[in-house]
Coordinates of C-alpha atoms and ligand atoms in Angstrom, one line a residue:
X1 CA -98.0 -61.9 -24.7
X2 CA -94.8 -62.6 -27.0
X3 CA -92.9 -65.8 -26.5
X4 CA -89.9 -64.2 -27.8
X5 CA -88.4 -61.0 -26.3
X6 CA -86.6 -58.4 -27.7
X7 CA -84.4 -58.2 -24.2
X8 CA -84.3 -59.0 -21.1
X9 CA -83.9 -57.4 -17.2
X10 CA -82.8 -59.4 -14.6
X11 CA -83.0 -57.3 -11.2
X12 CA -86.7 -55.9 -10.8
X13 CA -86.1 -53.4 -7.7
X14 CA -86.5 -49.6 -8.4
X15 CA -84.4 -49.6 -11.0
X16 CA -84.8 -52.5 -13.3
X17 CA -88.6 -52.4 -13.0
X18 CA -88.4 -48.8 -14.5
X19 CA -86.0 -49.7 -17.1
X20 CA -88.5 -52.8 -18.4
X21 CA -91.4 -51.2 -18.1
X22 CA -89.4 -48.0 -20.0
X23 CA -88.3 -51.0 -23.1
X24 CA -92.3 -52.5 -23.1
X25 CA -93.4 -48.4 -23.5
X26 CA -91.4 -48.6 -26.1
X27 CA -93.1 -51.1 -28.0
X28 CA -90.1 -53.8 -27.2
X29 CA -91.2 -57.5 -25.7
X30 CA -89.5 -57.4 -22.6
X31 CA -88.8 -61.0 -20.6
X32 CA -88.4 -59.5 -16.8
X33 CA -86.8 -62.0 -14.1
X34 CA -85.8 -61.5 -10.6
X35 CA -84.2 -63.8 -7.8
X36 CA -87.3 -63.4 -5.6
X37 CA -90.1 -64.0 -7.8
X38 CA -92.7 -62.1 -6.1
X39 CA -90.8 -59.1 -7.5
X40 CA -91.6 -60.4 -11.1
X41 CA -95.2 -61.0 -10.4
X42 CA -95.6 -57.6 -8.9
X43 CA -94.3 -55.9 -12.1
X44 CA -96.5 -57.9 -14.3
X45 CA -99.5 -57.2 -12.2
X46 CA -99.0 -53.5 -11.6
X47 CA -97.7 -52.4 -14.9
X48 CA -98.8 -55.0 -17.3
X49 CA -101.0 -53.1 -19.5
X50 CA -98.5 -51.1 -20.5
X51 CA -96.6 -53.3 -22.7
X52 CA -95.4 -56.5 -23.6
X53 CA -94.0 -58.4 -21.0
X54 CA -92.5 -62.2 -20.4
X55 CA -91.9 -62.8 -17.1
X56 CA -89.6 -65.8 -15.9
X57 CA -89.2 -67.5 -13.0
X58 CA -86.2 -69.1 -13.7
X59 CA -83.1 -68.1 -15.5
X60 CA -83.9 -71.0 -17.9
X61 CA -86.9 -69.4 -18.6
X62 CA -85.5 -66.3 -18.4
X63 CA -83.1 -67.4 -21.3
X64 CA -85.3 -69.5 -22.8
X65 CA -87.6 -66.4 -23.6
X66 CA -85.4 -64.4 -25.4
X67 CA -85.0 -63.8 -29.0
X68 CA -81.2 -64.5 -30.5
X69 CA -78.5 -63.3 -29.9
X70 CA -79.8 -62.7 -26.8
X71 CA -79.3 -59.1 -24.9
X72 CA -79.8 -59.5 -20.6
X73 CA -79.7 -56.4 -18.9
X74 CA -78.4 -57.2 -15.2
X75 CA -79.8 -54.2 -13.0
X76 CA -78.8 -55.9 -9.7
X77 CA -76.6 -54.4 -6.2
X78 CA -73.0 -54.1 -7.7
X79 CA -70.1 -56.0 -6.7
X80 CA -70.5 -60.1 -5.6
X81 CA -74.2 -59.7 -6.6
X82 CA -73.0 -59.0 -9.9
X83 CA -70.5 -61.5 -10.5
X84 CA -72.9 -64.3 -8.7
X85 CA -75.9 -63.1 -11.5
X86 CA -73.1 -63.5 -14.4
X87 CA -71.9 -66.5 -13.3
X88 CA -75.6 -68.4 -12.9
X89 CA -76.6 -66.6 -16.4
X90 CA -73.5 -67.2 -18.6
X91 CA -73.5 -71.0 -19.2
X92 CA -76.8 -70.7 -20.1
X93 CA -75.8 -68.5 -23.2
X94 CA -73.9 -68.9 -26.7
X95 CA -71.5 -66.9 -28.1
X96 CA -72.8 -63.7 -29.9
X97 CA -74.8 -62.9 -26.7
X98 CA -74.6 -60.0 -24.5
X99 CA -74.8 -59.2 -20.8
X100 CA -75.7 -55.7 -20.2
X101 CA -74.6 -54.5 -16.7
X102 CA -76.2 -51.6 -16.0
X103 CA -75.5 -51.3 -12.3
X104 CA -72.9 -48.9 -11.0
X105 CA -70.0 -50.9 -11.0
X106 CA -66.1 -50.2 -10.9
X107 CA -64.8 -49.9 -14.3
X108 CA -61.9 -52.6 -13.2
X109 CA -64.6 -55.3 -13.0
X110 CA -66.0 -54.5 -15.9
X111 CA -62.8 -54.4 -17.2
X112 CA -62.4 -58.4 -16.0
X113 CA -65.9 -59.3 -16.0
X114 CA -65.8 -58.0 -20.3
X115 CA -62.3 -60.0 -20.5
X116 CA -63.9 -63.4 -19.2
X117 CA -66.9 -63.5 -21.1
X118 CA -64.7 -62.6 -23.9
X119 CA -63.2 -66.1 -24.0
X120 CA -66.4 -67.5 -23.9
X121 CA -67.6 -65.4 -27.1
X122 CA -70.0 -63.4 -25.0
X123 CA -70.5 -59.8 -25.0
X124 CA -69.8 -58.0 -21.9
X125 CA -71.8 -54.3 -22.2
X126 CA -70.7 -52.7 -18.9
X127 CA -73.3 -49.5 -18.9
X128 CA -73.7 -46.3 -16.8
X129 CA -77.5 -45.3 -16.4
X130 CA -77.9 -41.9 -14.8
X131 CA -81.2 -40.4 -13.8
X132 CA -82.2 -42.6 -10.9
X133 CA -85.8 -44.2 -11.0
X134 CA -87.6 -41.4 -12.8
X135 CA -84.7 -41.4 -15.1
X136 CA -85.3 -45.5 -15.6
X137 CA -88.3 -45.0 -16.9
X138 CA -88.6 -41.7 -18.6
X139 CA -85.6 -41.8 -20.3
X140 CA -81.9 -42.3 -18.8
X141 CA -78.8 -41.0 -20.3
X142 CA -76.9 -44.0 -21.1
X143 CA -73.5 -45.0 -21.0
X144 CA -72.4 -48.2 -22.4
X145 CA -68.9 -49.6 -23.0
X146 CA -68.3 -53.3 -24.8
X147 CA -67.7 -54.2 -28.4
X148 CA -68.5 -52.1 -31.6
X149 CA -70.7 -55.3 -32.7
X150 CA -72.8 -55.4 -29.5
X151 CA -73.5 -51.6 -29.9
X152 CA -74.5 -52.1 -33.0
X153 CA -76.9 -54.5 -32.1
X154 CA -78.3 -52.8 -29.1
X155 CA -77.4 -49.3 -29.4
X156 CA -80.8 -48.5 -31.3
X157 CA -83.2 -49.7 -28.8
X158 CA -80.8 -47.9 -26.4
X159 CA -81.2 -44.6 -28.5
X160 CA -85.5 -45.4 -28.2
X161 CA -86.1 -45.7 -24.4
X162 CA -82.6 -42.7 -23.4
X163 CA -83.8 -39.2 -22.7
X164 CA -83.4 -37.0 -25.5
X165 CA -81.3 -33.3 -25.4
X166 CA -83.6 -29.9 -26.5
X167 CA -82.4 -30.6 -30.0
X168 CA -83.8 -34.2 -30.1
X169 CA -80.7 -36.1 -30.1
X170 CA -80.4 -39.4 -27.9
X171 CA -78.5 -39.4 -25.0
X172 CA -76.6 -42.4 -25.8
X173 CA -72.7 -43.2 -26.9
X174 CA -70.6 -45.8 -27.1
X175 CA -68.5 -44.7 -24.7
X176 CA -65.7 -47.5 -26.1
X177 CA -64.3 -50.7 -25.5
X178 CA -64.6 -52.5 -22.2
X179 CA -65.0 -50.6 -18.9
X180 CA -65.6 -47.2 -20.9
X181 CA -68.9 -46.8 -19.9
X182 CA -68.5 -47.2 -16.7
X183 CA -65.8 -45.2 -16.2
X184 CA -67.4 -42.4 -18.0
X185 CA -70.6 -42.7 -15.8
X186 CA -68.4 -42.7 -12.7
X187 CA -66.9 -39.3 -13.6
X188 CA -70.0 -38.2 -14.3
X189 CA -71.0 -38.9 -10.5
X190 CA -67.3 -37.1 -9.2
X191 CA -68.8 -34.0 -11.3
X192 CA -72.2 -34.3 -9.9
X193 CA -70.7 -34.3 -6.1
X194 CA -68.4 -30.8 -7.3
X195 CA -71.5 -29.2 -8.7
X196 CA -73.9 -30.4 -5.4
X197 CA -70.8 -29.5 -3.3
X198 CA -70.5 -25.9 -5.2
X199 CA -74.4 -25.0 -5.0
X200 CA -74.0 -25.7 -1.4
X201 CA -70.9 -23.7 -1.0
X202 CA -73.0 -21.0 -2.8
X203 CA -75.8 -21.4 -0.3
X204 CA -74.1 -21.3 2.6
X205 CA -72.4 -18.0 1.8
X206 CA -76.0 -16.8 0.4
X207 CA -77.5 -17.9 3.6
X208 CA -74.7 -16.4 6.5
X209 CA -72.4 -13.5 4.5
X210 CA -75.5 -12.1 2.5
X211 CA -78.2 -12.9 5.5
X212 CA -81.2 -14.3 2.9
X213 CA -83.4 -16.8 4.2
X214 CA -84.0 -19.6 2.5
X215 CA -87.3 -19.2 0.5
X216 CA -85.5 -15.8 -0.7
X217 CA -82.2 -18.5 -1.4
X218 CA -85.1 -20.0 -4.0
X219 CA -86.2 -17.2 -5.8
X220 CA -82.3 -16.6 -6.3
X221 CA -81.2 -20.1 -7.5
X222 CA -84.6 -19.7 -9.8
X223 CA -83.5 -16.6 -11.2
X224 CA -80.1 -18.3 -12.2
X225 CA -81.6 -20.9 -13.4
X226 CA -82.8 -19.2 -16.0
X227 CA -79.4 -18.1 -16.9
X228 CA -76.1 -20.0 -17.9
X229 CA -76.3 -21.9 -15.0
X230 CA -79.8 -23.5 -16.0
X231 CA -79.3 -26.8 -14.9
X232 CA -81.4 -30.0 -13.1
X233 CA -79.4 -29.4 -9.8
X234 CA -80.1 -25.5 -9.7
X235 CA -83.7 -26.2 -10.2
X236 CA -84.4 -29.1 -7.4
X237 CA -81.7 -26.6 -5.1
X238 CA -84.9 -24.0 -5.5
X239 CA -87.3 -26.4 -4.6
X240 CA -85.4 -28.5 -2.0
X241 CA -85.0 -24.6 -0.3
X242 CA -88.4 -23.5 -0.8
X243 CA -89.8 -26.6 0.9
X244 CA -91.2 -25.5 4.5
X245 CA -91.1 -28.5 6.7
X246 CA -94.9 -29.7 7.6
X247 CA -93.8 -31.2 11.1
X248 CA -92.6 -27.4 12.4
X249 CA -93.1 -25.1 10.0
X250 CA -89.6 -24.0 9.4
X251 CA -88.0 -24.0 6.5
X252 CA -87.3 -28.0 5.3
X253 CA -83.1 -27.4 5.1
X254 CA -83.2 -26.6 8.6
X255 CA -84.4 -29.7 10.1
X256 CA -82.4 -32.2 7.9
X257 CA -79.7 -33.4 9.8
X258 CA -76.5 -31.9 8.1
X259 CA -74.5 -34.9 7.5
X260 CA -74.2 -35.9 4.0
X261 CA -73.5 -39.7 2.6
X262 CA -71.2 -40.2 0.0
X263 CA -71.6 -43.7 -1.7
X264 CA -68.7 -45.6 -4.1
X265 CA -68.4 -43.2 -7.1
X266 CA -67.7 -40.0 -6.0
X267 CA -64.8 -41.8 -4.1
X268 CA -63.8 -44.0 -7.0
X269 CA -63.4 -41.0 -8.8
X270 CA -61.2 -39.5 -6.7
X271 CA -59.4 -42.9 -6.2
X272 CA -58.9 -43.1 -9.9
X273 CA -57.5 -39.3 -10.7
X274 CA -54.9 -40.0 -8.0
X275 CA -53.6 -43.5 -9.6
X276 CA -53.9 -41.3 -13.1
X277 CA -52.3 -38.3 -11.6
X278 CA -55.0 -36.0 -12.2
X279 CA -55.7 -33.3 -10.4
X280 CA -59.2 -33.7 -9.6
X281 CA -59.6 -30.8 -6.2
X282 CA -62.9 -30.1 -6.9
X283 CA -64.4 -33.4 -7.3
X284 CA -61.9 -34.5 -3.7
X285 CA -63.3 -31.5 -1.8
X286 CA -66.3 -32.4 -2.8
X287 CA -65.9 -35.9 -1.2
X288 CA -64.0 -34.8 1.4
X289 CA -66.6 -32.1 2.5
X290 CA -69.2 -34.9 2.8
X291 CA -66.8 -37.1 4.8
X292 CA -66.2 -34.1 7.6
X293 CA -69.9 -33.3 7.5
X294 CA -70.6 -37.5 8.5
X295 CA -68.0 -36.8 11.5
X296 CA -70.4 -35.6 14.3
X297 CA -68.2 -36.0 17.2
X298 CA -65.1 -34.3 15.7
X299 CA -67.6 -31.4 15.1
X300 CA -69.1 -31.6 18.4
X301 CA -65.7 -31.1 19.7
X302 CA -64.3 -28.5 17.4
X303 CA -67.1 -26.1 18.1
X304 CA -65.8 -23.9 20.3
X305 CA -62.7 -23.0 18.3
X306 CA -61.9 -19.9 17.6
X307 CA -62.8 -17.5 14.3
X308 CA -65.0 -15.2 13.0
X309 CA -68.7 -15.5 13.3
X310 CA -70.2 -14.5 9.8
X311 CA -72.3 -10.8 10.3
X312 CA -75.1 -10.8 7.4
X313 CA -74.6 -7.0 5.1
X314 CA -77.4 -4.9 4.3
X315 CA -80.1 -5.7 1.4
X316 CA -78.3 -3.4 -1.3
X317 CA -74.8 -5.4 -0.6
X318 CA -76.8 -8.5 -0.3
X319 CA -77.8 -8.4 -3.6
X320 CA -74.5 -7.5 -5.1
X321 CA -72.9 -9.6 -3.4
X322 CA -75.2 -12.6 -4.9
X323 CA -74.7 -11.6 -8.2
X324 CA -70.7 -12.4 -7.5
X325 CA -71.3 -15.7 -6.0
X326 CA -73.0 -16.5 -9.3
X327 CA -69.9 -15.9 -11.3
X328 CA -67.8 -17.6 -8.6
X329 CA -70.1 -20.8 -8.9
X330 CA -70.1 -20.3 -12.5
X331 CA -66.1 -20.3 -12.6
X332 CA -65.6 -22.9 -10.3
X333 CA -68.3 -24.8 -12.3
X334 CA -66.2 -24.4 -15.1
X335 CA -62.9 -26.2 -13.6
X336 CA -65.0 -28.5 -11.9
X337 CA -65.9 -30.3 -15.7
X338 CA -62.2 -29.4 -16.9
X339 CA -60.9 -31.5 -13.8
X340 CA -63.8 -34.0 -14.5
X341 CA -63.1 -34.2 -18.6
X342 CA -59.1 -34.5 -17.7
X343 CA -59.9 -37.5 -16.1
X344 CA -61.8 -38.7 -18.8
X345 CA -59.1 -37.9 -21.8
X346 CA -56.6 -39.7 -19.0
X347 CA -58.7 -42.7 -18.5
X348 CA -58.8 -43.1 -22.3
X349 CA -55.4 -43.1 -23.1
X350 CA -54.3 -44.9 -20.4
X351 CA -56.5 -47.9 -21.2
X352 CA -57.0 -46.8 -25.3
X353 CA -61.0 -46.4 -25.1
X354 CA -60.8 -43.7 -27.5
X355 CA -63.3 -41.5 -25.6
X356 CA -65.3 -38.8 -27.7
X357 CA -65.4 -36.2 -24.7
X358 CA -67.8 -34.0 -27.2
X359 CA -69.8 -37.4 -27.6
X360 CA -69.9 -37.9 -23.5
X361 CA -70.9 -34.2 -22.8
X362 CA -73.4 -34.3 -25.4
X363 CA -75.4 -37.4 -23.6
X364 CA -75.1 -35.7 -20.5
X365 CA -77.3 -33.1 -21.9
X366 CA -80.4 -34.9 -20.8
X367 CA -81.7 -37.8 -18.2
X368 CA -79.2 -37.3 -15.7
X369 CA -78.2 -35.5 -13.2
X370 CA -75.6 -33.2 -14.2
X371 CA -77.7 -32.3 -17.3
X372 CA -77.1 -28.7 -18.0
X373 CA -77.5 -25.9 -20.8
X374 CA -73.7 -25.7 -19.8
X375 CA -73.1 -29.1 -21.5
X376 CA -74.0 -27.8 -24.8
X377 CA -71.1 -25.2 -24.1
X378 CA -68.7 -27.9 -23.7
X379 CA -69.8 -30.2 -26.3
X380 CA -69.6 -26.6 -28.7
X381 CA -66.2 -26.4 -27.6
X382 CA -64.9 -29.9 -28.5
X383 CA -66.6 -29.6 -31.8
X384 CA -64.2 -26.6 -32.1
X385 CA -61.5 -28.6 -31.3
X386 CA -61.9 -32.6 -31.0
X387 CA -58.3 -32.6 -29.3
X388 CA -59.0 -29.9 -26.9
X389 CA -56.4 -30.2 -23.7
X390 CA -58.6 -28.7 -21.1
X391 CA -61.4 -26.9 -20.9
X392 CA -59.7 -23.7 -19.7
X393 CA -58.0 -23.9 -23.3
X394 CA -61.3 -23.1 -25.2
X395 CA -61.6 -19.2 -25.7
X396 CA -65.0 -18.9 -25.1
X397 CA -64.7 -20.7 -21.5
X398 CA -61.2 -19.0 -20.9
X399 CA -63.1 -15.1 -21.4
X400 CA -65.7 -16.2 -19.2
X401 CA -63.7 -17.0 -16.5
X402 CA -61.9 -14.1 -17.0
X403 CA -64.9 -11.7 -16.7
X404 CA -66.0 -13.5 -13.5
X405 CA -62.5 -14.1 -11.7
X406 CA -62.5 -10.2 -9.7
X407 CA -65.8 -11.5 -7.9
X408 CA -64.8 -15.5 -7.4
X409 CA -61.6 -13.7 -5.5
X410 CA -64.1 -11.3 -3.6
X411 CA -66.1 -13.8 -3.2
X412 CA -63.4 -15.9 -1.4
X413 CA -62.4 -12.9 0.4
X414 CA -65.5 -12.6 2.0
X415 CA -65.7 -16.4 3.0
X416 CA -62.0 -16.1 4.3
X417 CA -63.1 -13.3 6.4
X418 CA -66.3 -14.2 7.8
X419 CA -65.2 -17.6 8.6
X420 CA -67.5 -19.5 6.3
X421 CA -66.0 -23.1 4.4
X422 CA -65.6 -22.6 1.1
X423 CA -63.4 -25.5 -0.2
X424 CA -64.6 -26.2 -3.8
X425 CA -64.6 -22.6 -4.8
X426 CA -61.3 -22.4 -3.3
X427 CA -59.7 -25.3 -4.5
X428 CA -60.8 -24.1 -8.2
X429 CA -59.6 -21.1 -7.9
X430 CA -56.0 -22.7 -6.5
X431 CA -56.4 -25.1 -9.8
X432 CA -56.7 -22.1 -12.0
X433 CA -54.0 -19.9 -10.7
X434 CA -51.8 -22.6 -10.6
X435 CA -52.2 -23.7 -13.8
X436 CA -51.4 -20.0 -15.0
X437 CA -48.9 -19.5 -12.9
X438 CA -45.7 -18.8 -14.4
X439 CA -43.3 -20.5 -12.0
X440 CA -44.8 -23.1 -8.6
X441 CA -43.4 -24.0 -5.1
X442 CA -42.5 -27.2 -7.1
X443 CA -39.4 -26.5 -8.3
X444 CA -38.3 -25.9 -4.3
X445 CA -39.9 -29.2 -3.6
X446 CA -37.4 -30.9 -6.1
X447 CA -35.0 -28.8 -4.3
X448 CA -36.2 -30.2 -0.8
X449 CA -36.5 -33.8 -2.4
X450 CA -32.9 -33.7 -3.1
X451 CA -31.6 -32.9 -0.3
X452 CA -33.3 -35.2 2.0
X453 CA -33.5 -38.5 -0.5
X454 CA -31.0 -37.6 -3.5
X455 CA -33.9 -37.2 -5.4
X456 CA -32.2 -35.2 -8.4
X457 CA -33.7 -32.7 -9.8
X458 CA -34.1 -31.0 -13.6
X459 CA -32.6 -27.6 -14.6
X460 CA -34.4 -24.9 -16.8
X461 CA -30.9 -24.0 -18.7
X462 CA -29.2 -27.5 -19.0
X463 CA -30.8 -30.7 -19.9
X464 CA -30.1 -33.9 -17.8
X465 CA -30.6 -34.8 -14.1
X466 CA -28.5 -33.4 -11.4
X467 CA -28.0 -34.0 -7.7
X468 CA -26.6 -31.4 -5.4
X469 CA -23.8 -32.6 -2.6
X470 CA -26.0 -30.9 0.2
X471 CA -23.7 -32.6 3.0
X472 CA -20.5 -31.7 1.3
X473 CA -19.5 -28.7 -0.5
X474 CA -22.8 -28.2 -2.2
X475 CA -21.2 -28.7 -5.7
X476 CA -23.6 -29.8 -8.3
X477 CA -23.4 -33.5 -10.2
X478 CA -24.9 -34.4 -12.8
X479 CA -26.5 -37.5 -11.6
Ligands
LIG1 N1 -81.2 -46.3 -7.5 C1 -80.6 -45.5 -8.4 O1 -81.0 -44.3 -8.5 C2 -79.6 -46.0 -9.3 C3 -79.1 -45.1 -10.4 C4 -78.2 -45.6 -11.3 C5 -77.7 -46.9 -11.1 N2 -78.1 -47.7 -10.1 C6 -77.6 -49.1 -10.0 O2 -78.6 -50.0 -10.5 C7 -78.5 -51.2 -9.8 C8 -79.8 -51.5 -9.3 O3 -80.2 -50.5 -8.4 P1 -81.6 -50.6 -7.6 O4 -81.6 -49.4 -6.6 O5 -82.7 -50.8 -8.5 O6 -81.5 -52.0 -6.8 P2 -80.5 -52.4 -5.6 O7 -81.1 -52.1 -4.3 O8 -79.1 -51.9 -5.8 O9 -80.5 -54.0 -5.8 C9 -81.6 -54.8 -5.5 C10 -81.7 -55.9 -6.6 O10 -80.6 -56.7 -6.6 C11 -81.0 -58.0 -6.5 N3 -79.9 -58.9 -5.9 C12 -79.2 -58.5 -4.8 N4 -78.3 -59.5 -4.6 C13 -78.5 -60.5 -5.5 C14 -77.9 -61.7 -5.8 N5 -76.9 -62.2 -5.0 N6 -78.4 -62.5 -6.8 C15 -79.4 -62.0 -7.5 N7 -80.0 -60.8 -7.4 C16 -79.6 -60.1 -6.3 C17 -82.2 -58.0 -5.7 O11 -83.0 -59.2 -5.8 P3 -84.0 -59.6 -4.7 O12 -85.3 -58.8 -5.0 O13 -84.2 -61.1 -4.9 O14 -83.5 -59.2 -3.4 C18 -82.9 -56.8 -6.3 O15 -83.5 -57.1 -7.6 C19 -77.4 -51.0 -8.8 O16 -76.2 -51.5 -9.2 C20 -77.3 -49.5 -8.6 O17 -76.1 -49.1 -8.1 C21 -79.1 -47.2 -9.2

């Protein structure tokens, strides 16, 4: 057993046990602390042969153990548990240190957290981890904001114990200065709620316009995922659906209760794009789908209203009809990220992080839970074009979505017409024809705004601002 670690992981649940016991597999001394020691002694007893670990019972012990300048990984509940960890850590450390939070926390306390410990010369690493517990300790992809010099200092054990992509590269970045990382991995879970939202969508429509049964819903999602939309999601979606439940024998989707939860991210996200002024429909339909589903007695009451009840088609339609819900989840796929990467590119100007949207869908590649094929489609497409304005802009994205959109509109059609909820594929499809649309509804809403609140309004021929004398004689002024 060393006496001087490497780093150090405060926060031994699920998590933070995986992550240490990921950094001692990696041939790194690891000093492990927790605020209930049994926690520590657990992890040492269980998993001790499988590296080099210093347990502490104390944070001065805890501090005390590790090599300088020290790196402590905080993998505890985010928000107060957070700042109460920081605040019984940091005066036991001395500038050039770094606290590594790599809980899902807001981006605006990183934001503060990184600016306090600043003044006391200590690095604040805020860091997204995606992959969940297998993730932890098999390889995460790994977000990390903070300073350029605490990157360089940890960014190479990082790069050891993330997943790696097909071609072998880490899935690591520094995201950029501050909150980066945390924002990043926060989009991240606002795409991941659009793509679980879209496969469901997909489903639904397999399930009640096409009339498969679930295992047959497998063997479909298997068959695309050996396609473009290869993906982690795709391939759990064909396992979660092929499960047969062992209390009743039916199939395992149709005893889950159908109310989904929807935890701080996927609403942060949607929280953010509205303060940035992004349109992010997908990723709010998403959350907004899971909120309805969570409303039982609003459903229970609603029930008996009246539409269309969805008629399954015969077995040759069926299986046309699959292969166009493939290209409408591919094209909504496809504005989900754009929405998603907007975001990003927003986020980064507004607070100059100086985000390398190749570099993020690059590291998304593997570990987590977006990880896709498709990613190296985007991250092609930026490294076409580092100052690509939307994804929609790239050729190669912008044909396929032109070869799918006749069956993402049929595709609609049908869900319009047999009464089944579709609202991510339809509120990508309303993000993509609005944004080719040659004139929108907006320019009556200036006209409404004016006349109601003296608004003013632009005109396309004439520049300046102008207000119309509604209650008067209607005569134009330039305002
Ligand atoms: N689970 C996932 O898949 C996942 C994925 C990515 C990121 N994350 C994030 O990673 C972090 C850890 O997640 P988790 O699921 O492993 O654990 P968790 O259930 O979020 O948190 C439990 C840990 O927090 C500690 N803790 C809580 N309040 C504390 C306080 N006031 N002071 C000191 N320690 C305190 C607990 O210590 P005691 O043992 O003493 O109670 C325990 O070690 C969270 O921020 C989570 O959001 C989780």
């Amino acid at each position: 057993m060393s006496t001087s670690a490497q780093i150090g992981v405060t926060g031994l649940a699920v998590m933070g046990r995986n992550l240490a016991r990921n950094f001692a597999r990696n041939g790194y001394a690891v000093a492990v602390h927790n605020r209930t020691p049994s926690r520590t002694r657990e992890l040492v007893r269980d998993f001790g042969d499988e590296g080099d670990f210093v347990p502490a019972e104390s944070p001065e012990e805890f501090v005390a153990a590790l090599e300088r300048p020290r790196r402590l990984i905080i993998m505890v509940k985010a928000g107060d548990p957070t700042d109460a960890v920081i605040q019984e850590f940091a005066p036991l450390l001395e500038p050039g240190d770094m606290i590594i939070d790599g809980g899902n926390a807001h981006f605006a306390d990183t934001r503060r957290r990184e600016r306090e410990l600043r003044e006391r010369g200590i690095h604040f690493v805020g860091t997204g981890i995606s992959g969940g517990e297998e993730g932890a300790l098999h390889g995460p992809s790994i977000m990390p904001g903070g300073s350029t010099e605490s990157y360089a200092s940890l960014g190479p054990m990082l790069e050891k114990i993330s997943a790696k992509a097909a071609d072998g590269a880490p899935c690591v970045t520094h995201c950029g200065p501050d909150g980066a990382g945390h924002f990043v991995k926060m989009v991240h879970n606002g795409i991941e709620y659009a793509d679980m939202q879209l496969i469901g969508e997909a489903y639904q429509l397999l399930r009640d316009v096409a009339g498969y049964s679930p295992a047959q819903i497998a063997e479909i999602f298997r068959t695309w995922n050996t396609g473009r939309l290869d993906s982690y999601l795709i391939e759990i979606t064909a396992e979660v659906l092929a499960h047969v439940d062992a209390r009743t024998g039916k199939p395992f989707v149709d005893v889950v209760l159908d109310r989904a939860e929807q935890k701080g991210t996927g609403r942060w996200t949607v929280q953010i794009a509205l303060d940035l002024g992004v349109p992010v429909s997908g990723i709010a339909e998403a959350v907004f789908a899971r909120s309805l589903s969570g409303h039982a007695e609003l459903r229970a009451a609603s029930r008996e209203l009246a539409g269309p009840v969805a008629q399954p088609m015969g077995e040759k339609a069926a299986a046309a009809f699959a292969d166009q819900v493939e290209q409408a989840l591919y094209a909504s796929k496809i504005v989900s990220y754009t929405q998603g990467f907007h975001e990003i590119t927003a986020g980064s100007e507004e607070y100059g992080w100086n985000v390398d949207p190749g570099a993020v869908s690059s590291i998304w590649r593997g570990g987590c839970i977006i990880r896709a094929a498709f990613l190296d489609r985007i991250r092609a497409a930026y490294d076409t074009r580092p100052d690509l304005p939307s994804l929609l802009a790239d050729k190669g994205f912008a044909e396929e979505i032109a070869a799918a959109q006749d069956d993402w509109r049929a595709v609609l059609v049908a869900a319009v017409q047999q009464g089944v909820p579709t609202p991510g594929f339809s509120a990508a499809l309303a993000y993509y024809d609005a944004l080719r649309a040659d004139r929108l509804p907006a320019a009556l809403t200036q006209g409404q705004r004016d006349y109601f609140g003296a608004h003013t309004y632009r005109r396309t021929d004439v520049e300046g601002s102008f207000h119309t004398l509604w209650g008067q004689d209607r005569s134009e002024v330039e305002a």
